[in-house]
Short mmCIF file of C-alpha atoms in Angstrom, two decimals:
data_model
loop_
_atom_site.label_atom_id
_atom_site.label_comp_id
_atom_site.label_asym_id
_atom_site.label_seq_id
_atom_site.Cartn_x
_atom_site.Cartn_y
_atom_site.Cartn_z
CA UNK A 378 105.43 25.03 218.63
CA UNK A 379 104.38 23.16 215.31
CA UNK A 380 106.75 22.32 212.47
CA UNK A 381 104.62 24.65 210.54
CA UNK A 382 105.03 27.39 212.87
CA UNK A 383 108.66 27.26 213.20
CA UNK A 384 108.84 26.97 209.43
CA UNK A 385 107.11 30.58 209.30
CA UNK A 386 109.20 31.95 212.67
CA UNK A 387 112.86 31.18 210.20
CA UNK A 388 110.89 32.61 207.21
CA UNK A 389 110.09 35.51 209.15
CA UNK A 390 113.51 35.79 210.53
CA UNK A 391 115.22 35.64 207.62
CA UNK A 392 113.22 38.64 205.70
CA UNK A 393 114.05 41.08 208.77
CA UNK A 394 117.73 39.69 209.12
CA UNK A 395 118.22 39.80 205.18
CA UNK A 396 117.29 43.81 205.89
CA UNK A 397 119.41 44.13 208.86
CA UNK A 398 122.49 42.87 207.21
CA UNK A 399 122.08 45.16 204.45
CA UNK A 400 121.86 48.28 206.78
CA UNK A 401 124.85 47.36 208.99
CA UNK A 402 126.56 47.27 205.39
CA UNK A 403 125.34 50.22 204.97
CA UNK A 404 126.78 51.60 208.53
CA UNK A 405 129.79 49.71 208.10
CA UNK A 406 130.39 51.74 204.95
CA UNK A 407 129.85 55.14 206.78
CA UNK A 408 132.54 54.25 208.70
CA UNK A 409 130.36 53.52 212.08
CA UNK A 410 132.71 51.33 213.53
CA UNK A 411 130.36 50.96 216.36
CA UNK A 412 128.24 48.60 215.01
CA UNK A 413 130.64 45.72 216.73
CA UNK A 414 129.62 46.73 219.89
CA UNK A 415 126.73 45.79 222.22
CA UNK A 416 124.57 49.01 221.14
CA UNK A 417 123.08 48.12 217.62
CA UNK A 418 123.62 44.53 217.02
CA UNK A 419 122.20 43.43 220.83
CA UNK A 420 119.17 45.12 220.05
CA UNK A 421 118.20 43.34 216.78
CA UNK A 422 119.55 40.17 218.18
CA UNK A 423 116.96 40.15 221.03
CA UNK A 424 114.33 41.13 218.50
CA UNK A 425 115.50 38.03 216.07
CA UNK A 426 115.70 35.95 218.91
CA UNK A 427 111.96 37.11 220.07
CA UNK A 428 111.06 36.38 216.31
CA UNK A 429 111.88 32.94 216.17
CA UNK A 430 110.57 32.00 219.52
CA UNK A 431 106.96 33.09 217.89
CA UNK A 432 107.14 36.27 220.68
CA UNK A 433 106.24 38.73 218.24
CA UNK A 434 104.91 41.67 220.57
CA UNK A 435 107.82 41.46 222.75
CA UNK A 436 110.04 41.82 218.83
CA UNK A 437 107.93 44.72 217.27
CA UNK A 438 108.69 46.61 220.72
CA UNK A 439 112.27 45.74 220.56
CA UNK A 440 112.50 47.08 217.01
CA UNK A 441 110.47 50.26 217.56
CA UNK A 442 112.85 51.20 220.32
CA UNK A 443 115.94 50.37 218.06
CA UNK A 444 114.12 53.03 216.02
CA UNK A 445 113.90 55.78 218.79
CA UNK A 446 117.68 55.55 219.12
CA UNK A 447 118.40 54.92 215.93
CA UNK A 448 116.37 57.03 213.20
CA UNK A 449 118.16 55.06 210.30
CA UNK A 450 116.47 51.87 211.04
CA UNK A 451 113.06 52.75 209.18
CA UNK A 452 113.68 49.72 206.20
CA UNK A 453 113.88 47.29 209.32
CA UNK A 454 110.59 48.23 210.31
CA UNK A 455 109.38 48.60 206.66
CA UNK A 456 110.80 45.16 206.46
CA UNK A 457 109.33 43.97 209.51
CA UNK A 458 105.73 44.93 208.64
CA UNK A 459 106.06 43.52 205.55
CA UNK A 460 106.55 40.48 206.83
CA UNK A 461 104.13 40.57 209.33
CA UNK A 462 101.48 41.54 206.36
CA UNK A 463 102.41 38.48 204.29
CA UNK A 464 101.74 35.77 207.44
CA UNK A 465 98.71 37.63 207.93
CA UNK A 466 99.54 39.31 211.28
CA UNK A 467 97.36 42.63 209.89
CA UNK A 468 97.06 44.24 213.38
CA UNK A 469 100.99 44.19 214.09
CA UNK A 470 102.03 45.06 210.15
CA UNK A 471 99.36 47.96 210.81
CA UNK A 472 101.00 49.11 214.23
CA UNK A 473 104.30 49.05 213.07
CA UNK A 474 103.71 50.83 210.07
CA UNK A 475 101.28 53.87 211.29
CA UNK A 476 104.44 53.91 214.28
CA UNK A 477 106.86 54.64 211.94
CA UNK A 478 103.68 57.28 210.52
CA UNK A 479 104.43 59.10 213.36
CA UNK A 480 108.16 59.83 213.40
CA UNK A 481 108.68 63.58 212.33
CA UNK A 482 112.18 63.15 211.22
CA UNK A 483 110.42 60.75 207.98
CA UNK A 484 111.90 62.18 204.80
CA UNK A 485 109.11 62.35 202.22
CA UNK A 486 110.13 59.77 200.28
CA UNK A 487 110.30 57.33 203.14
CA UNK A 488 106.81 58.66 204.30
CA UNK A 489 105.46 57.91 200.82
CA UNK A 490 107.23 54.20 201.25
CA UNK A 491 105.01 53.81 204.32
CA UNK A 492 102.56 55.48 203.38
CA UNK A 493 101.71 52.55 200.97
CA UNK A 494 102.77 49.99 203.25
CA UNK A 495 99.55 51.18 205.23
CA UNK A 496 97.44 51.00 202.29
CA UNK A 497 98.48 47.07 201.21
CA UNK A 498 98.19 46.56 204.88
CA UNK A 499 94.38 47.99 204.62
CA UNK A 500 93.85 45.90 201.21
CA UNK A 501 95.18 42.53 202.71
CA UNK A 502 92.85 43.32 205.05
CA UNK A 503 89.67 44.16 203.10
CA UNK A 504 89.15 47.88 204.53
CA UNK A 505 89.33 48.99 200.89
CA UNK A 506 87.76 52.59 201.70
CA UNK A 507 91.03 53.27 203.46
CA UNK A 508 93.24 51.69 200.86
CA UNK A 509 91.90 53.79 198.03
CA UNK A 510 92.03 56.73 200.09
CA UNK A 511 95.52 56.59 201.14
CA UNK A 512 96.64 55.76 197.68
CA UNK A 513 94.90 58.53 196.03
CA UNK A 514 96.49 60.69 198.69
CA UNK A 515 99.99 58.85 198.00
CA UNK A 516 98.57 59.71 194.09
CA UNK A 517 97.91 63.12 194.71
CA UNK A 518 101.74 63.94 194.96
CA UNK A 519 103.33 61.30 192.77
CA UNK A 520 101.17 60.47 189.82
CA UNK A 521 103.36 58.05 188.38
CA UNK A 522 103.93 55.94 191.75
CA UNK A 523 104.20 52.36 189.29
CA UNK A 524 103.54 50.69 192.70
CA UNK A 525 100.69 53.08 194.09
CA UNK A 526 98.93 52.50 190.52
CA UNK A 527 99.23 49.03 190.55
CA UNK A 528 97.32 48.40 193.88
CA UNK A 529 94.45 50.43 193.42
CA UNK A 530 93.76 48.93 190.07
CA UNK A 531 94.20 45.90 192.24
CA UNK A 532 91.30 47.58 194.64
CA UNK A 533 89.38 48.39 191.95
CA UNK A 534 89.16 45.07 190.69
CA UNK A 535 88.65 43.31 193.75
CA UNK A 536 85.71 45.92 194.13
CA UNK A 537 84.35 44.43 190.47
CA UNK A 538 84.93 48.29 189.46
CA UNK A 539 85.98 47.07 185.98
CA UNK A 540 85.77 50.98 184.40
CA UNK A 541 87.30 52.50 187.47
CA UNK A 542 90.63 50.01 186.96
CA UNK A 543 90.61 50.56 183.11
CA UNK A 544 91.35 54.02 183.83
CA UNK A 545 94.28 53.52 186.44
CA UNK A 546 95.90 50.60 184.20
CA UNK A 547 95.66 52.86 181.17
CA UNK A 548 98.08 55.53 183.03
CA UNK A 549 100.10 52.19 183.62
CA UNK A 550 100.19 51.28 180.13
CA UNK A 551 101.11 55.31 179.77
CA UNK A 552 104.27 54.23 181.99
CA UNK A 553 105.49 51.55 180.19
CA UNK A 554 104.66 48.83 182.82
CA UNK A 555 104.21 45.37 180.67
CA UNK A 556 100.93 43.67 179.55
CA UNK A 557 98.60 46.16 180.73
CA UNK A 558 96.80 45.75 176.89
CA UNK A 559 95.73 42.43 177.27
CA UNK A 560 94.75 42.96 181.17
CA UNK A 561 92.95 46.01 179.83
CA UNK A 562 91.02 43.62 177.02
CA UNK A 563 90.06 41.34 179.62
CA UNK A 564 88.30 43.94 182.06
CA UNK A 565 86.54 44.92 178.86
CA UNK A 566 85.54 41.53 179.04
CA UNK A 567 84.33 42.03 182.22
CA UNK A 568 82.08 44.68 181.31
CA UNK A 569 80.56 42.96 178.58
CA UNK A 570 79.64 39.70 180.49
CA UNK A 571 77.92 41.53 182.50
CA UNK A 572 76.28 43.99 179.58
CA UNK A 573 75.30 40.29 178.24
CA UNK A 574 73.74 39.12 181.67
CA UNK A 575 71.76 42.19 181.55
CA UNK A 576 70.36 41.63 178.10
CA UNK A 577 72.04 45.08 176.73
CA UNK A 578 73.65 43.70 173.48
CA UNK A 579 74.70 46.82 172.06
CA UNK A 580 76.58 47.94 175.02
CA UNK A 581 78.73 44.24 175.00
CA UNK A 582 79.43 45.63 171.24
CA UNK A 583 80.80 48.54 172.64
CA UNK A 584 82.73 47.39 175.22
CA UNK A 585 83.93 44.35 172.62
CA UNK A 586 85.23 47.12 170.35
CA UNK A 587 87.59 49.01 172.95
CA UNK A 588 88.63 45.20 173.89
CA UNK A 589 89.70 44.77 170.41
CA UNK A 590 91.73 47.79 170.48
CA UNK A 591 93.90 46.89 173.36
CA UNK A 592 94.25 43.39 171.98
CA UNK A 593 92.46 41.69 169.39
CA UNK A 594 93.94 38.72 169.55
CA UNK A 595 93.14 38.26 173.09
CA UNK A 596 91.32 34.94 174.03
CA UNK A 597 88.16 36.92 175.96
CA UNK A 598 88.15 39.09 172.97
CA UNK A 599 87.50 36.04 170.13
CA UNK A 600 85.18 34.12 173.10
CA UNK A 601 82.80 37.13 173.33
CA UNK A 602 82.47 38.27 169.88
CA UNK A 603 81.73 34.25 168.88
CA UNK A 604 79.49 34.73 171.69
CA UNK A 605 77.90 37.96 170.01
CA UNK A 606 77.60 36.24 166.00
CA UNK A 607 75.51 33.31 167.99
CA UNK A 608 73.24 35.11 169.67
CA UNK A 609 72.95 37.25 166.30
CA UNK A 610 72.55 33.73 164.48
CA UNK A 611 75.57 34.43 162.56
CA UNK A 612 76.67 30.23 162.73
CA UNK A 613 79.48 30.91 160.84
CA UNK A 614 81.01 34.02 161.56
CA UNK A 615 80.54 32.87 165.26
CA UNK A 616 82.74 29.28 164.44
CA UNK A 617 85.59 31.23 162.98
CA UNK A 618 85.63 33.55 165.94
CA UNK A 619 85.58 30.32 168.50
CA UNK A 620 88.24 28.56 165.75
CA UNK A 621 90.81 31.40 166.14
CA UNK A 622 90.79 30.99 169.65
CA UNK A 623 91.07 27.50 169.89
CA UNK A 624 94.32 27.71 167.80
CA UNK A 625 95.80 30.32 170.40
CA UNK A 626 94.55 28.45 173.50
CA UNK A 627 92.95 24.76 172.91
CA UNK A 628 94.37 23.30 176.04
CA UNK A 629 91.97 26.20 178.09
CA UNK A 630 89.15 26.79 175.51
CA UNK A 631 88.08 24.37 174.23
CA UNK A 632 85.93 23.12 177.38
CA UNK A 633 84.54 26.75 177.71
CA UNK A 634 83.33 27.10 173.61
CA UNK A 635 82.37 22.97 173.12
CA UNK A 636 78.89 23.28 173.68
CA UNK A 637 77.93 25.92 172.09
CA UNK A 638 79.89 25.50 169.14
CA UNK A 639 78.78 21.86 168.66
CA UNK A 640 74.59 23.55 168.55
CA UNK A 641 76.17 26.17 166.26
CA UNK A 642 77.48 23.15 163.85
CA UNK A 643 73.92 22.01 163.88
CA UNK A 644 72.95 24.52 161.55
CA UNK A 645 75.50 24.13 159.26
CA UNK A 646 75.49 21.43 156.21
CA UNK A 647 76.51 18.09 157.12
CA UNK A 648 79.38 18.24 154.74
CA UNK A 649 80.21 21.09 156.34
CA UNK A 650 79.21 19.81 159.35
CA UNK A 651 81.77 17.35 159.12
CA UNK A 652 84.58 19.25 157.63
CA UNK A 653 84.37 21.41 161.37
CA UNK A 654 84.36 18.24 163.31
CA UNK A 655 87.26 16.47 162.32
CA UNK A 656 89.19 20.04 162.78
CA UNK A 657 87.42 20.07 166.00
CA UNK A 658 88.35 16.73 166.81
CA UNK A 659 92.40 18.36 166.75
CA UNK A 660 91.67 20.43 169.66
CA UNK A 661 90.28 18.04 172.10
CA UNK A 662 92.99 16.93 174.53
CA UNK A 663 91.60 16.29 178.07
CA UNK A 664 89.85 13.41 178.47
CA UNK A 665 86.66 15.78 179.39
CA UNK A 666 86.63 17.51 176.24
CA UNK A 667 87.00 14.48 174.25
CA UNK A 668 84.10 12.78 176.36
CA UNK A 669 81.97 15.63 175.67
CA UNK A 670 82.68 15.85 171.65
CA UNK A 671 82.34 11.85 171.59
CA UNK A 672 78.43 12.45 173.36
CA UNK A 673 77.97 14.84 170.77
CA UNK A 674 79.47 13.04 167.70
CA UNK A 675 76.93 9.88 168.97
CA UNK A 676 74.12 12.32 169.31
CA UNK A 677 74.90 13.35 165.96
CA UNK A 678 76.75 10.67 163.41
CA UNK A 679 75.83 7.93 165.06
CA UNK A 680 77.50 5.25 167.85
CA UNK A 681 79.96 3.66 164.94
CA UNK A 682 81.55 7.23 164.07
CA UNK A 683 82.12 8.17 167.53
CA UNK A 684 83.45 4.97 168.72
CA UNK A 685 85.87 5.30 165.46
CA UNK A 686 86.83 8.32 166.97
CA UNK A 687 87.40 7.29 170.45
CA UNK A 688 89.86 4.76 169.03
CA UNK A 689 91.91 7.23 167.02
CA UNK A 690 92.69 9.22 170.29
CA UNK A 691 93.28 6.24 172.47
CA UNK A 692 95.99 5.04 169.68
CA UNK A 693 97.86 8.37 169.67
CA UNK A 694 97.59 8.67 173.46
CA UNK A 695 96.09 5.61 175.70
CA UNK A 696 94.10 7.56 178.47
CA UNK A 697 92.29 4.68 180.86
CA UNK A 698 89.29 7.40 181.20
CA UNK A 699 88.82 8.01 177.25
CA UNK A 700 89.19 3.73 177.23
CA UNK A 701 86.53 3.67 179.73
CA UNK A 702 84.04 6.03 177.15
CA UNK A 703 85.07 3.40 173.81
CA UNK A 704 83.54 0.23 176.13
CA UNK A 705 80.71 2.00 177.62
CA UNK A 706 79.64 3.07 173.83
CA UNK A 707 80.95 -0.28 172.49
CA UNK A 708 80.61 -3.54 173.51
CA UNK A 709 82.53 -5.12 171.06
CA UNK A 710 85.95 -6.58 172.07
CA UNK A 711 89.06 -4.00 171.33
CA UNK A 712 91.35 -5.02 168.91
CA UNK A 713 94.51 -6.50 170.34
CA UNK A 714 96.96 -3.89 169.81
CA UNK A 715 94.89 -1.25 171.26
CA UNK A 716 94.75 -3.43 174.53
CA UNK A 717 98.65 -3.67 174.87
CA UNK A 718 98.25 0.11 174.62
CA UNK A 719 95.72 0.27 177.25
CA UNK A 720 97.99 -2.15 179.64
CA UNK A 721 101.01 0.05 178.78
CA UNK A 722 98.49 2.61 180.24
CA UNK A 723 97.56 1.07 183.47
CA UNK A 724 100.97 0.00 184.53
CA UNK A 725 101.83 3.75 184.00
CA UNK A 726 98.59 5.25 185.62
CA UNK A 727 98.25 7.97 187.92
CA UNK A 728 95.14 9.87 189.25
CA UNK A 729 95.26 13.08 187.76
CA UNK A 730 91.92 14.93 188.18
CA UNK A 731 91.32 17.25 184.95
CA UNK A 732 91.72 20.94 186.35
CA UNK A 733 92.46 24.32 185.19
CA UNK A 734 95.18 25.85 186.95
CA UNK A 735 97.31 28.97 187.07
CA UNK A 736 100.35 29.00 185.72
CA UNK A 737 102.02 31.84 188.01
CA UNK A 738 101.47 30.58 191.59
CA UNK A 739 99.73 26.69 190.80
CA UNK A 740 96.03 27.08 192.20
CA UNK A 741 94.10 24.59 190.56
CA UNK A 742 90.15 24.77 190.02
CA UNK A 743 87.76 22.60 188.42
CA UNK A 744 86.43 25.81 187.25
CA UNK A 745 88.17 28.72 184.34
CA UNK A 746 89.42 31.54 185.73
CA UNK A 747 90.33 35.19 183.58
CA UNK A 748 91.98 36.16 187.16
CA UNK A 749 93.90 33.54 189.22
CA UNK A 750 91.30 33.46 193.15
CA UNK A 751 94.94 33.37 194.46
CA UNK A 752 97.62 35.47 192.94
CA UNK A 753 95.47 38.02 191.07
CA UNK A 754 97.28 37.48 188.48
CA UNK A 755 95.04 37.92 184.51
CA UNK A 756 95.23 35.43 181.97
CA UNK A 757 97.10 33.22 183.61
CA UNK A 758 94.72 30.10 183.87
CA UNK A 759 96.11 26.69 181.38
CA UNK A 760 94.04 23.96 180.79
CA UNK A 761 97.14 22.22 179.89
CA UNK A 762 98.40 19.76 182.40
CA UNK A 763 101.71 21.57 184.21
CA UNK A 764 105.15 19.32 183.20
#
């Protein structure tokens, strides 16, 4: 067995024995002094044992026949699946669960605890017709299952059904469950990218209103409307849109509004021209962003004023890449304290590619994300480099 597979056997272990020790308290406390002999604790002691030894057939039938003799052992095998679900094992989370289906003596509560088991199990797996269909049935009798709600807005969204998880996370928001306004904006979002793909402008309006409702200060919300005032030619109204959201979230947006506010400045006054480029100049922090907005500031004021500004950055904060832009634009030789900077720099260098990442679970990606690829998690992406 690998390192890595024994790593997952104790992880395993420990979520099912974490479970058993809470329902032998729970025995214990009944007064079942029995539980010291060889009936109960033998049983789930084989099945551990089979767990860590990577047998997991030979556990699951171990711990279904614990069940047949003892009825109050269904959070085991809740437990059990669970865990099985999370390594990935679908087809054994799936048997255990639709076993423990079966049993007649299920009190509803417990067979509405399983009953979603079976659905997340169905999700991990991507049958989704059979996840939404169990939860709506799990929906059907408790409409305000936090939990049940939760993962079929989860479907939904996996399903791109942006209107169709609007509606379920507004009966969340109805429930009190937190930050379902700004996860609300940002499937509004959704729906008016893709009213923008499909050249319906009016529609993105619409769907940019009810965004601003749920939360108008949300960074998708000042993105699109920018978005909206430049492709209505509205230069200015579209720079303090694209402002405003650089002064919530520069670290993330500034590489996803540079380009097209730098063509939006070029129709602007070059006093005023300038006035938004030195503010703009505040916001750029990753060496990419500050590459890009040096290009521009050559393409626009000429090779002297961007090298100028290449220089001030490198003084506040020596970066080896931003160095690297100041001698390919100019040749000259560096002043002398800006060199001790840059061998400060060196001698404390480390290769650290520029990446978004998510600040919930850490997956990284050259590219932005409104929902984390990993976690599923909304509006969690940073630009920011992690501490």
């Amino acid at each position: 067995m690998t390192i890595a597979g024994v790593d997952s056997a104790v992880v395993l272990v420990l979520g099912i024995a974490i479970t058993i020790g809470a329902l032998l308290g729970f025995w214990l406390g009944r007064g079942r002094k029995s539980i010291t002999s060889k009936t109960i604790p033998q049983v789930y002691i084989q099945g551990l044992n089979y767990l860590l030894s990577e047998r997991q057939d030979q556990a699951v039938e171990v711990f279904l026949d614990a069940l047949r003799q003892h009825p109050e052992s269904v959070d085991i095998l809740l437990a059990l699946g669970r865990q099985f679900r999370r390594r990935g094992e679908l087809e054994r989370a799936l048997r255990v669960h639709q076993y423990l289906l079966e049993q007649p003596a299920l009190t509803l509560e417990l067979r509405r605890s399983v009953l979603f088991e079976i659905a997340r199990d169905y999700l991990k797996a991507g049958i989704l017709d059979r996840a939404e269909s169990i939860l709506k049935e799990l929906l059907e009798s408790q409409p305000d299952h936090a939990e049940g709600l939760a993962t079929l807005a989860e479907l939904y969204e996996l399903g791109s059904e942006w209107a169709s998880s609007i509606e379920i996370r507004q009966r969340l928001l109805q429930s009190g469950l937190p930050r379902q306004r700004e996860v609300i904006a940002l499937l509004y979002g959704e729906l008016a990218e893709e009213s923008l793909r499909q050249g319906e402008r009016e529609q993105a309006q619409q769907f940019l209103r009810a965004a601003r409702r749920e939360a108008p200060e949300n960074p998708r919300v000042l993105l699109i409307a920018g978005r909206l005032a430049f492709m209505a030619e509205d230069w200015q109204k579209a720079l303090r849109y694209w402002e405003k959201l650089l002064d919530h979230r520069a670290g993330s947006a500034i590489l996803l509004v540079l380009d097209a506010f730098l063509q939006a400045l070029q129709h602007l006054a070059k006093p005023q021209r300038q006035e938004y480029m030195q503010r703009l100049e505040a916001y750029c922090h990753s060496p990419l962003a500050i590459k890009r907005l040096a290009e521009a500031l050559q393409l626009q004021e000429g090779q002297q004023i961007a090298a100028r500004f290449l220089r001030s950055i490198l003084f506040k904060n020596p970066d080896l890449r931003v160095f690297q832009l100041l001698l390919r634009m100019d040749a000259q030789a560096p002043e002398a304290e800006l060199m001790e900077k840059m061998a400060l720099a060196v001698r404390q260098w480390q290769i650290d590619p520029e990446l978004f990442h998510c600040h919930v679970c850490g997956y990284q990606s050259t590219q932005y994300y409104w929902r984390c690829p990993s976690c599923r998690q909304w509006g969690t992406f940073s630009g920011e480099k992690k501490p």
